[in-house]
mmCIF file of N, CA and C in Angstrom:
data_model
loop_
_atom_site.group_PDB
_atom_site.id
_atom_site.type_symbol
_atom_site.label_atom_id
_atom_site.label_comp_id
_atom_site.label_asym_id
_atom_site.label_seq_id
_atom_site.Cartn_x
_atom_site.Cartn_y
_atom_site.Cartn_z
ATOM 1 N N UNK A 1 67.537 125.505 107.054
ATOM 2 C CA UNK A 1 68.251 126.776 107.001
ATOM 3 C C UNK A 1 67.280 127.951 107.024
ATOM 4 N N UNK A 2 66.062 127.908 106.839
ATOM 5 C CA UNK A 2 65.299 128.784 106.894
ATOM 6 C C UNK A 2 65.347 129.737 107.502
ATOM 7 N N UNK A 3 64.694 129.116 109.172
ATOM 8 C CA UNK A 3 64.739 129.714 110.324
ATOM 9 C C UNK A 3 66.118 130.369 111.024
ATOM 10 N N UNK A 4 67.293 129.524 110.549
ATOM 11 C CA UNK A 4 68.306 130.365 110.413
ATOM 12 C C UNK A 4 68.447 131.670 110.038
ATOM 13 N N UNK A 5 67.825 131.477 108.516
ATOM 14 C CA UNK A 5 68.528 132.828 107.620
ATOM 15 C C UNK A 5 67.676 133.595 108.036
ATOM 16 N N UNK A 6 66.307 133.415 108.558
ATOM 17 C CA UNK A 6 65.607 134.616 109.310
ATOM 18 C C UNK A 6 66.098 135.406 110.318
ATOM 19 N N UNK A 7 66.451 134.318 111.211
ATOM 20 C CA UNK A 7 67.528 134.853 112.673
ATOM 21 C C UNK A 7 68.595 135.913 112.006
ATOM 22 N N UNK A 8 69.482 135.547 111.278
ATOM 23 C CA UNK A 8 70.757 135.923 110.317
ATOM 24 C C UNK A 8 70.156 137.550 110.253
ATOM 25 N N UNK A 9 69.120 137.216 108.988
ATOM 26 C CA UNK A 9 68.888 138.539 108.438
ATOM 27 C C UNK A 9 68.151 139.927 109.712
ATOM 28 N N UNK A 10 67.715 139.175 110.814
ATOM 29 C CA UNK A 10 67.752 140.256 112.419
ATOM 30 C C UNK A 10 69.098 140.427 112.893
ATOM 31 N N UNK A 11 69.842 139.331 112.987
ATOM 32 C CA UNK A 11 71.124 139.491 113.538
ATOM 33 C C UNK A 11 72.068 141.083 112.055
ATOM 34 N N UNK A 12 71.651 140.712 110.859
ATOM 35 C CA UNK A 12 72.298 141.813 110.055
ATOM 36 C C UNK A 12 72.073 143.371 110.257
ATOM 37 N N UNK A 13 70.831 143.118 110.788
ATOM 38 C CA UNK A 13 69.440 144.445 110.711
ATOM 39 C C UNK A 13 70.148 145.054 111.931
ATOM 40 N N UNK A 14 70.463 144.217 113.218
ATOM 41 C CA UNK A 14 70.780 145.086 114.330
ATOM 42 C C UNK A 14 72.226 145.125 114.293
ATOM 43 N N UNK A 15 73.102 144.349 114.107
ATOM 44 C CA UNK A 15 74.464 144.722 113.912
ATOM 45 C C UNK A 15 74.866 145.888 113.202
ATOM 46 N N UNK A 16 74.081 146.145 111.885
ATOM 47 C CA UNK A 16 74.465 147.468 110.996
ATOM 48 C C UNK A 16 73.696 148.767 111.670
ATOM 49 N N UNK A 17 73.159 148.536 113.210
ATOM 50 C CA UNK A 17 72.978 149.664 113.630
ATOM 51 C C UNK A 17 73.881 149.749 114.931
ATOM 52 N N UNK A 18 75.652 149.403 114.487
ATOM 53 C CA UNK A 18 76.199 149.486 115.851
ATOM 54 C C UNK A 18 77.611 149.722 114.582
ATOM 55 N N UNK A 19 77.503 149.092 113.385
ATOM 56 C CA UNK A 19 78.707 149.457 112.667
ATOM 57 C C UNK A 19 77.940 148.896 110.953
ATOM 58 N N UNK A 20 79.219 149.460 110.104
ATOM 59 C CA UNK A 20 78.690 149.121 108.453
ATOM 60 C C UNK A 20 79.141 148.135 108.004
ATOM 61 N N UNK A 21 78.416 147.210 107.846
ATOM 62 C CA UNK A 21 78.641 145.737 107.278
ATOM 63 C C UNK A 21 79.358 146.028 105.579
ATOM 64 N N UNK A 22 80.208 145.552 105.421
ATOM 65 C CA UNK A 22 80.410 145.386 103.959
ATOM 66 C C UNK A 22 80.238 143.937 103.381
ATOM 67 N N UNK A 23 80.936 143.013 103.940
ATOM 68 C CA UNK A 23 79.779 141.380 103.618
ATOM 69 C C UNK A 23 80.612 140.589 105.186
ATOM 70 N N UNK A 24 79.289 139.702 104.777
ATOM 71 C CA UNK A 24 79.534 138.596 106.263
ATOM 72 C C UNK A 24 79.288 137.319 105.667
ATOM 73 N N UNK A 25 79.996 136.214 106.967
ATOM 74 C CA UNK A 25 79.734 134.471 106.368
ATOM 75 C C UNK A 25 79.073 134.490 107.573
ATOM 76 N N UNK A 26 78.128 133.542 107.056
ATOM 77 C CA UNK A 26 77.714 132.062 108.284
ATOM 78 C C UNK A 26 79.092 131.163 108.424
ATOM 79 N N UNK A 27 79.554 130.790 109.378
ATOM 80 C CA UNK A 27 81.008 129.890 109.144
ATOM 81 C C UNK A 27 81.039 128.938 110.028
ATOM 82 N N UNK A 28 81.372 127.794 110.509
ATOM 83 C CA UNK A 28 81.315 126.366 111.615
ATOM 84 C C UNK A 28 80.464 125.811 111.062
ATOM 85 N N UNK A 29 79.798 125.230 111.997
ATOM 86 C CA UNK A 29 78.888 123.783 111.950
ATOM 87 C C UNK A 29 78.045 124.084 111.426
ATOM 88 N N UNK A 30 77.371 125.447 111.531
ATOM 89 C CA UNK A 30 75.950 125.380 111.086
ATOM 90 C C UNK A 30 76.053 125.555 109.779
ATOM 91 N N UNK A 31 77.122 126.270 109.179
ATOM 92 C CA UNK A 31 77.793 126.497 107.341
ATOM 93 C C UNK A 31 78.033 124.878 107.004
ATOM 94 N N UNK A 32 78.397 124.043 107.771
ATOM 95 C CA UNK A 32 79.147 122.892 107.017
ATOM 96 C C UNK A 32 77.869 122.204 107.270
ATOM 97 N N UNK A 33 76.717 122.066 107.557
ATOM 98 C CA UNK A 33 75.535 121.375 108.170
ATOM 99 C C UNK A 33 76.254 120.090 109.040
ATOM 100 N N UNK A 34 76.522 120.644 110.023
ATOM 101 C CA UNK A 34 77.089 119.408 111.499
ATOM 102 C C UNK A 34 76.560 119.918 112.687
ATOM 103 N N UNK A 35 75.565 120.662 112.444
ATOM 104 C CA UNK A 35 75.221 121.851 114.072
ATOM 105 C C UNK A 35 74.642 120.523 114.637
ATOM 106 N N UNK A 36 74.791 120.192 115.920
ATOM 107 C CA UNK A 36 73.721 120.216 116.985
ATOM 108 C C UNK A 36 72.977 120.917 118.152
ATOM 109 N N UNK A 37 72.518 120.184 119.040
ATOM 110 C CA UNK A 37 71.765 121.211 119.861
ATOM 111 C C UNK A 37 72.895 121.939 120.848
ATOM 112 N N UNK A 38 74.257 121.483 120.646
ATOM 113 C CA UNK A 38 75.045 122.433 121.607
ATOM 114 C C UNK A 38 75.830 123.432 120.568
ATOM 115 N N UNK A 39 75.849 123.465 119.283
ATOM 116 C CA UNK A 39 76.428 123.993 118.546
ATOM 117 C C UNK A 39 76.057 125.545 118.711
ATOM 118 N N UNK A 40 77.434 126.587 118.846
ATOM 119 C CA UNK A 40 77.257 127.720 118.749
ATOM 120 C C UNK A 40 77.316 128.416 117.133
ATOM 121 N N UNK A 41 76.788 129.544 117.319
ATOM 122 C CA UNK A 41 76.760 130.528 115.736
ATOM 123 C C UNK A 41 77.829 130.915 115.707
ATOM 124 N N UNK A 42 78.302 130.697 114.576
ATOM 125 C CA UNK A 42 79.790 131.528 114.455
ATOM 126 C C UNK A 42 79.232 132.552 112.736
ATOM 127 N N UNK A 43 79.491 133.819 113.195
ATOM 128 C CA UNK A 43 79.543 134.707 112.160
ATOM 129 C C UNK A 43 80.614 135.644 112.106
ATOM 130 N N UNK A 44 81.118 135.669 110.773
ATOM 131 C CA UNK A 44 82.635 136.834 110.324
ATOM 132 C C UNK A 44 81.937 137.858 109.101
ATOM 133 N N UNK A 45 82.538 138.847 110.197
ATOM 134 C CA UNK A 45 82.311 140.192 109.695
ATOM 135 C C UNK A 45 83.562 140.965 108.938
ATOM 136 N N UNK A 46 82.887 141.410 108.153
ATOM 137 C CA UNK A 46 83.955 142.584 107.202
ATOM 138 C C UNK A 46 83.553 144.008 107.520
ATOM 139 N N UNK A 47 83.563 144.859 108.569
ATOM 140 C CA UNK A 47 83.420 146.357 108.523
ATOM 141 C C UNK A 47 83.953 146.615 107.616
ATOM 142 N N UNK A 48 82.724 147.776 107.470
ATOM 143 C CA UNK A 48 83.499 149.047 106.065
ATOM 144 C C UNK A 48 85.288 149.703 106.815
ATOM 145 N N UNK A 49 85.091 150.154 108.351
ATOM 146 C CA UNK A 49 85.935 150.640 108.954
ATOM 147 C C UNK A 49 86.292 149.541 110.239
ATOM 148 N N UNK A 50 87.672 150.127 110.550
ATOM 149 C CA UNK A 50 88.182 149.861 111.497
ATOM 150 C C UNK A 50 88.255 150.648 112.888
ATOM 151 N N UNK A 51 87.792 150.243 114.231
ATOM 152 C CA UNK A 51 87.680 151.346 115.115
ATOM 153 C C UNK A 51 88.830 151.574 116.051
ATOM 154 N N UNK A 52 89.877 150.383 116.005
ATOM 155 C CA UNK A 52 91.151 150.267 116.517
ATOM 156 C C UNK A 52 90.940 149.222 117.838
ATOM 157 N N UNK A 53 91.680 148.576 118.236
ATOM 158 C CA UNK A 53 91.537 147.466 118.894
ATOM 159 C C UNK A 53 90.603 147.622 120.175
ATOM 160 N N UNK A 54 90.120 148.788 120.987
ATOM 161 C CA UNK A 54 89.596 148.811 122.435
ATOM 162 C C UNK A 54 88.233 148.847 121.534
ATOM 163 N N UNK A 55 87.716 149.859 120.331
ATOM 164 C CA UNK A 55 86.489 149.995 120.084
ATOM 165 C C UNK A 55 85.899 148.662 119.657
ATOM 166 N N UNK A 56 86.901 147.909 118.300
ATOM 167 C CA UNK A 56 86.448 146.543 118.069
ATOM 168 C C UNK A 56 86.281 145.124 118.868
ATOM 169 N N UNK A 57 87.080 145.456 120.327
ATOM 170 C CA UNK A 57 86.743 144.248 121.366
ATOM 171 C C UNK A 57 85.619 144.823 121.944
ATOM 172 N N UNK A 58 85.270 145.985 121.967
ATOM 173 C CA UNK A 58 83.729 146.608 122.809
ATOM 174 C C UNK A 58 82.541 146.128 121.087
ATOM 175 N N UNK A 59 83.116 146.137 120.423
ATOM 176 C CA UNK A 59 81.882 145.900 119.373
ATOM 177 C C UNK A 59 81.522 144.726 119.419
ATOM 178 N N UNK A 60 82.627 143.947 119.258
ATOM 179 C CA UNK A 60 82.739 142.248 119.130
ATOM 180 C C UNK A 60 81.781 142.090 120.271
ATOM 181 N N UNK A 61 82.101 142.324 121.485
ATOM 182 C CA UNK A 61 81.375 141.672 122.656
ATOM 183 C C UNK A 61 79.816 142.049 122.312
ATOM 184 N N UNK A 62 79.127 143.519 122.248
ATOM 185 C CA UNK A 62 78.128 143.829 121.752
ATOM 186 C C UNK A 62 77.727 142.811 120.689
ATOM 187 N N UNK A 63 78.029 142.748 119.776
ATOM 188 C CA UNK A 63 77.570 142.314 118.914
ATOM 189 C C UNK A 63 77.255 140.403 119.131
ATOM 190 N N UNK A 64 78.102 140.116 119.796
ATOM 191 C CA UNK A 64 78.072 138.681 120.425
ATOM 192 C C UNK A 64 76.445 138.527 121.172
ATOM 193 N N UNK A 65 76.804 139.798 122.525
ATOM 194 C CA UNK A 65 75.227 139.510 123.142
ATOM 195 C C UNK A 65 73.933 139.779 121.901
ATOM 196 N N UNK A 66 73.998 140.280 121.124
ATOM 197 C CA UNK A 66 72.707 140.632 120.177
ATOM 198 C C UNK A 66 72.859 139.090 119.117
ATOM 199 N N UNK A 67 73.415 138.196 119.065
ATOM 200 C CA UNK A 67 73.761 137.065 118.619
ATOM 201 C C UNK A 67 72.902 136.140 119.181
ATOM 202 N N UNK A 68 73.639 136.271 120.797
ATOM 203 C CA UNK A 68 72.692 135.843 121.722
ATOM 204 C C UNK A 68 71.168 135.841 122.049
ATOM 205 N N UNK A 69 70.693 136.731 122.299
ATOM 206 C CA UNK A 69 69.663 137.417 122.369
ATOM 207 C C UNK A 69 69.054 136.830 121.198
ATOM 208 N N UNK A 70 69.007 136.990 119.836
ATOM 209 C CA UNK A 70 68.393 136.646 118.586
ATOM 210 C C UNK A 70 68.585 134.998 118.565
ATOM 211 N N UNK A 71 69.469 134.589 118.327
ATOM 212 C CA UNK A 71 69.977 133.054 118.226
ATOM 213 C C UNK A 71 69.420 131.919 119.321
ATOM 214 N N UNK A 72 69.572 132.096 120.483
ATOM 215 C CA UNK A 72 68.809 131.842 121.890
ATOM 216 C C UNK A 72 70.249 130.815 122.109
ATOM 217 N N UNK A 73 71.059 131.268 121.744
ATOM 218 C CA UNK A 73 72.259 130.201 121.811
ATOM 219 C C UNK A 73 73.375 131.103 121.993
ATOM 220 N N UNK A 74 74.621 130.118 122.310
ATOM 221 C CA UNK A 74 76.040 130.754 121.948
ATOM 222 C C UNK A 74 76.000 131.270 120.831
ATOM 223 N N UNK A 75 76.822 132.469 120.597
ATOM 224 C CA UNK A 75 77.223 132.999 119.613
ATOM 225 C C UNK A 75 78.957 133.784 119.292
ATOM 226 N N UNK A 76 79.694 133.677 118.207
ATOM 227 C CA UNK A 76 80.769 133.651 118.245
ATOM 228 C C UNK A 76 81.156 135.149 116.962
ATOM 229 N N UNK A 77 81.193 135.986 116.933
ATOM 230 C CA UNK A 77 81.824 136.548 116.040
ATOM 231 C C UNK A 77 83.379 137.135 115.907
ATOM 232 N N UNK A 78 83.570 137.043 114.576
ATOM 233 C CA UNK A 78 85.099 137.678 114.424
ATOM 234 C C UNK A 78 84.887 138.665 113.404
ATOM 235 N N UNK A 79 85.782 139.362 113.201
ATOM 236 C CA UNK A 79 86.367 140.276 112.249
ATOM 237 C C UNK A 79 87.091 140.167 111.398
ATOM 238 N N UNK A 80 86.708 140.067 109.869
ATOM 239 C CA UNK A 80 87.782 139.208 109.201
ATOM 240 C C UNK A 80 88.987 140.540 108.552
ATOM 241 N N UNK A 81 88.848 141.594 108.929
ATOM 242 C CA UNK A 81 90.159 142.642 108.679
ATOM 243 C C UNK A 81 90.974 142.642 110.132
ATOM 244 N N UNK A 82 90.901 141.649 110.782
ATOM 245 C CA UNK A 82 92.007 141.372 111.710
ATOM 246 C C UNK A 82 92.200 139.842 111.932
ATOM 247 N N UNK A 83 91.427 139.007 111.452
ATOM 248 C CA UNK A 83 91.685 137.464 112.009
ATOM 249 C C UNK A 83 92.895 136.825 110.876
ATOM 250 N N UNK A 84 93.613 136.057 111.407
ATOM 251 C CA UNK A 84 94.662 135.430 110.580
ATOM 252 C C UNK A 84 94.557 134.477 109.602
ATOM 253 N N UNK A 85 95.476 134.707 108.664
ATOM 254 C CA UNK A 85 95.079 133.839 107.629
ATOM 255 C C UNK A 85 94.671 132.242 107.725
ATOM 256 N N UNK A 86 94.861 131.534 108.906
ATOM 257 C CA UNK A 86 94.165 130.202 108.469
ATOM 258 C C UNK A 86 92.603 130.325 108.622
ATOM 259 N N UNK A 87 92.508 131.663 109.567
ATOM 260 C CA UNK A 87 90.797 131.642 110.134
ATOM 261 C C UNK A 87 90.324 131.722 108.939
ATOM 262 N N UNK A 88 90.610 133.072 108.184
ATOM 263 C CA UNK A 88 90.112 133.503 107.300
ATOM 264 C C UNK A 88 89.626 132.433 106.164
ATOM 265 N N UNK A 89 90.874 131.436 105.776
ATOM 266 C CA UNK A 89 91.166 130.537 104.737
ATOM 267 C C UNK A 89 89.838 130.020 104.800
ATOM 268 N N UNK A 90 89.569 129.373 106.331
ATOM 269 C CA UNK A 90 88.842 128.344 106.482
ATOM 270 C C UNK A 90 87.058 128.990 106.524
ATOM 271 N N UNK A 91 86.688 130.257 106.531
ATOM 272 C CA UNK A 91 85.878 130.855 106.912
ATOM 273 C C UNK A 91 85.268 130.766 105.126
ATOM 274 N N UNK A 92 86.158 131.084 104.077
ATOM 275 C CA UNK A 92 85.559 131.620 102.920
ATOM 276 C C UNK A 92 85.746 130.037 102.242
ATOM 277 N N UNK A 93 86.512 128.848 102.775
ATOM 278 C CA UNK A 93 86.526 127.391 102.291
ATOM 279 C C UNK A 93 85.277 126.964 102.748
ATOM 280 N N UNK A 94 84.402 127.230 103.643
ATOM 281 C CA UNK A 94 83.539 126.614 104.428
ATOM 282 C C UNK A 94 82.459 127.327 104.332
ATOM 283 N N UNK A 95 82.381 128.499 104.347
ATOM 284 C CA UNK A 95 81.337 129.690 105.433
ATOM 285 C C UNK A 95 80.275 129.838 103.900
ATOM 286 N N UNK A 96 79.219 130.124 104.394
ATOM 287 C CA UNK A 96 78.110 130.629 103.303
ATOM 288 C C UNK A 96 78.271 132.062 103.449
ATOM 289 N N UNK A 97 78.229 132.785 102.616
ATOM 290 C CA UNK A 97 77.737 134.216 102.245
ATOM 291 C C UNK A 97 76.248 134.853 102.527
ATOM 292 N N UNK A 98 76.277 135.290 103.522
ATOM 293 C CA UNK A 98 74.934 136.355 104.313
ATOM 294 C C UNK A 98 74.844 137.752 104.053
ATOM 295 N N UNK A 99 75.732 138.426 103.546
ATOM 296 C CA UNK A 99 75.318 139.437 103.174
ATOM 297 C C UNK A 99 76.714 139.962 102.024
ATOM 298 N N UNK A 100 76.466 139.978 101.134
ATOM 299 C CA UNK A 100 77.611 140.445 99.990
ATOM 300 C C UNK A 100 78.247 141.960 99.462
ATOM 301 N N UNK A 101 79.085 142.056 98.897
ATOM 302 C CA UNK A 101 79.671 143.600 99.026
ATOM 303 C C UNK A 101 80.702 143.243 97.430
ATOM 304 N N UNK A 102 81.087 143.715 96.697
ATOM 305 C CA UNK A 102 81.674 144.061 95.306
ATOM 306 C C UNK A 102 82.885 143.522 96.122
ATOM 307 N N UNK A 103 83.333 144.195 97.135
ATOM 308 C CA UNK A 103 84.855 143.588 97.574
ATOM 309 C C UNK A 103 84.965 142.551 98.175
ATOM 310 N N UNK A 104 84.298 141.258 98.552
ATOM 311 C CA UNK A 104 84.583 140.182 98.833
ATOM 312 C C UNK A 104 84.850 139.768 98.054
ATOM 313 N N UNK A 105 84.708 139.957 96.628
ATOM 314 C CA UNK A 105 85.977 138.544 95.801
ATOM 315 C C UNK A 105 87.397 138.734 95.634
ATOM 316 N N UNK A 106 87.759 140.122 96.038
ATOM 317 C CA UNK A 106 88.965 140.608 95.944
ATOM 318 C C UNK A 106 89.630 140.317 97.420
ATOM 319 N N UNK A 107 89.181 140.312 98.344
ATOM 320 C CA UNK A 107 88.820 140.156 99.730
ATOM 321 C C UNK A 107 89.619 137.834 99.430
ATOM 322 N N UNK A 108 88.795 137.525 99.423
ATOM 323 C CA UNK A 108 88.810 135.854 98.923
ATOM 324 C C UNK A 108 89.943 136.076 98.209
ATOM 325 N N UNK A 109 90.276 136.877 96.931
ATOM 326 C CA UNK A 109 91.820 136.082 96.093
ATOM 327 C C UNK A 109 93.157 136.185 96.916
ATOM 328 N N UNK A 110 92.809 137.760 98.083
ATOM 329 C CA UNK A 110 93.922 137.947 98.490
ATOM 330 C C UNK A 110 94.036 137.001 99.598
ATOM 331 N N UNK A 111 93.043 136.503 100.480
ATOM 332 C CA UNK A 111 92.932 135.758 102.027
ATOM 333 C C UNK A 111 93.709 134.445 101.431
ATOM 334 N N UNK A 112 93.240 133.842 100.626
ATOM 335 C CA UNK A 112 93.720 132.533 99.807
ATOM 336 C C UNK A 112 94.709 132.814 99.422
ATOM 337 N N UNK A 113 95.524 133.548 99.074
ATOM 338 C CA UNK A 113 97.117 133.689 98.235
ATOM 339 C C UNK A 113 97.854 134.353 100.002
ATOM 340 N N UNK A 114 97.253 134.715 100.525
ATOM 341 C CA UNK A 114 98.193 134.674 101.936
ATOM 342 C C UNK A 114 98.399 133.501 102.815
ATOM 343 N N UNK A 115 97.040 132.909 102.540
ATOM 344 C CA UNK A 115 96.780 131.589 103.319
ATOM 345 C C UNK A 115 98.127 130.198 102.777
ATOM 346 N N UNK A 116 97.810 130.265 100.989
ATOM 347 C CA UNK A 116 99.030 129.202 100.729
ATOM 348 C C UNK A 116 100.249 130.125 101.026
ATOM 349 N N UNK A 117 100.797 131.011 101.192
ATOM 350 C CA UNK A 117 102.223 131.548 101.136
ATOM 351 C C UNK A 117 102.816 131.234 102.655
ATOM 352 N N UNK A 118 101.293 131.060 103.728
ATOM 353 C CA UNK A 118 101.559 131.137 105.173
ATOM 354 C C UNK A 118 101.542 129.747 105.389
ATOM 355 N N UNK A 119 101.061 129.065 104.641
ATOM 356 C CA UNK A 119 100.967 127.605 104.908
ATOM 357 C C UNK A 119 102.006 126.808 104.866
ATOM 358 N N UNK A 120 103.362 126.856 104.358
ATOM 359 C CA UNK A 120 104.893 126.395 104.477
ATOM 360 C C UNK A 120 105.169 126.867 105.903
ATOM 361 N N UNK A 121 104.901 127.890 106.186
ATOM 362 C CA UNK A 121 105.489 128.203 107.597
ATOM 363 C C UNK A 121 104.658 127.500 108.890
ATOM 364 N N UNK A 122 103.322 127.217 108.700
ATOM 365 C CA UNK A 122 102.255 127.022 109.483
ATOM 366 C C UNK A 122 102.904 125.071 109.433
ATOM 367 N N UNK A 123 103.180 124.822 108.560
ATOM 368 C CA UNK A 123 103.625 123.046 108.396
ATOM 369 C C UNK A 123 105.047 123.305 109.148
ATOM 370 N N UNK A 124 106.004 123.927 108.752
ATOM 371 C CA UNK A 124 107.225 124.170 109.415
ATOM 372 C C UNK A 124 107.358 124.128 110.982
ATOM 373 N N UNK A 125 106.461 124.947 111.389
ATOM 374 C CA UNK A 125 106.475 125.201 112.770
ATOM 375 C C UNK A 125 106.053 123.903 113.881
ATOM 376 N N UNK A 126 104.706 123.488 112.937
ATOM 377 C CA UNK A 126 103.943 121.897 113.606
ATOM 378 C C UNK A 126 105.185 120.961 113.659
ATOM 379 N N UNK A 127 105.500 120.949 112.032
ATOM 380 C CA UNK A 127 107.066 119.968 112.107
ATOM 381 C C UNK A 127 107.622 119.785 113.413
ATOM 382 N N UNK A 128 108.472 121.007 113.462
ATOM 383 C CA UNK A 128 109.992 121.771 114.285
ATOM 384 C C UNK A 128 108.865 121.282 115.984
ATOM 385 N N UNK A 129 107.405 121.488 116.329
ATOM 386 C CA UNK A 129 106.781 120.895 117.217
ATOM 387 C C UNK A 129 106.796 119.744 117.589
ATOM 388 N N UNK A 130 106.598 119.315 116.792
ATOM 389 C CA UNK A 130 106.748 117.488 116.999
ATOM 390 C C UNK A 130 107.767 116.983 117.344
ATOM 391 N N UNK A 131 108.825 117.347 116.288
ATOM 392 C CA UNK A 131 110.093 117.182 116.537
ATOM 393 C C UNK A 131 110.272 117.188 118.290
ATOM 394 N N UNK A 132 110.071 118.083 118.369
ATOM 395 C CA UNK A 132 110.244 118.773 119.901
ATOM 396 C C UNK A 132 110.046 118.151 120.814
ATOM 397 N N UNK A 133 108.352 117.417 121.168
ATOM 398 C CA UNK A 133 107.984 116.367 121.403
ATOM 399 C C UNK A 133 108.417 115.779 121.619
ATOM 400 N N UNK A 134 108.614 114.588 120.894
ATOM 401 C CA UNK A 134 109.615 113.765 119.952
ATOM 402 C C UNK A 134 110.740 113.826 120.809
ATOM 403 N N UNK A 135 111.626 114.725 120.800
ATOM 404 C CA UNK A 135 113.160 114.625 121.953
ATOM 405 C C UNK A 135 112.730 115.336 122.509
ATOM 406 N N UNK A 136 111.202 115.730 123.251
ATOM 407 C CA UNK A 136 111.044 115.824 124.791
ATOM 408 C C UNK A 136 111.743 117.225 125.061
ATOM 409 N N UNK A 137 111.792 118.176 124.494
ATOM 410 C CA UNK A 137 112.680 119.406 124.446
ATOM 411 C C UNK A 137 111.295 120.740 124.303
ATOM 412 N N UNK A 138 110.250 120.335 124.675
ATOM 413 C CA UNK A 138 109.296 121.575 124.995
ATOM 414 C C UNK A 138 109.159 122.040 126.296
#
């Protein structure tokens, strides 16, 4: 993880000169230690702000190539004040902590109490899918 968290802490250095980090995960394979040599970086970001959907798909992509560029690999980022609750769930179940902020634990009680409330509906739907399947009705 070393050479990682070195990469990480360039990848933090130049990202917070394109927007304001409030905290980020390491999250996938390389958080759960399963990376191999095709494994991409996946990192989730918490901006302080929101720039509205055209500025944050122009950031995202930016911020992807400087991923690139540093990482020498694929690289994957999201935004966790717009990604949905299973991403999220699975990001703060899994993901290591790279850079921290006072509001990520408040951040975590609420992602997790949306995640189980969404999770009856998220089983419901797979169900009512199968089902579907099942009598061939998709």
């Amino acid at each position: 993880m070393n050479n990682i968290q070195v990469m990480l802490d360039k990848f933090l250095i130049e990202a917070e000169k394109l927007c304001d980090i409030k905290f980020a995960y390491l999250f996938g394979s390389y958080a759960r230690k399963e990376n191999n040599k095709n494994s991409d970086i996946d990192i989730a970001i918490m901006p302080k702000y929101s720039l509205g959907k055209l500025e944050d798909t122009l950031l995202r992509g930016n911020l992807i190539e400087i991923g690139k560029s540093i990482f020498k690999r694929e690289c994957d980022v999201v935004f966790l004040n717009i990604d949905a609750p299973v991403l999220k769930y699975e990001i703060i179940k899994d993901g290591i902590v790279i850079k921290d902020h006072e509001e990520r634990i408040s951040f975590e009680s609420l992602s997790i109490r949306e995640y189980f409330d969404y999770k009856y509906f998220i089983k419901y739907y797979d169900d009512q899918l199968l089902e579907d399947i099942r009598n061939m009705e998709v």
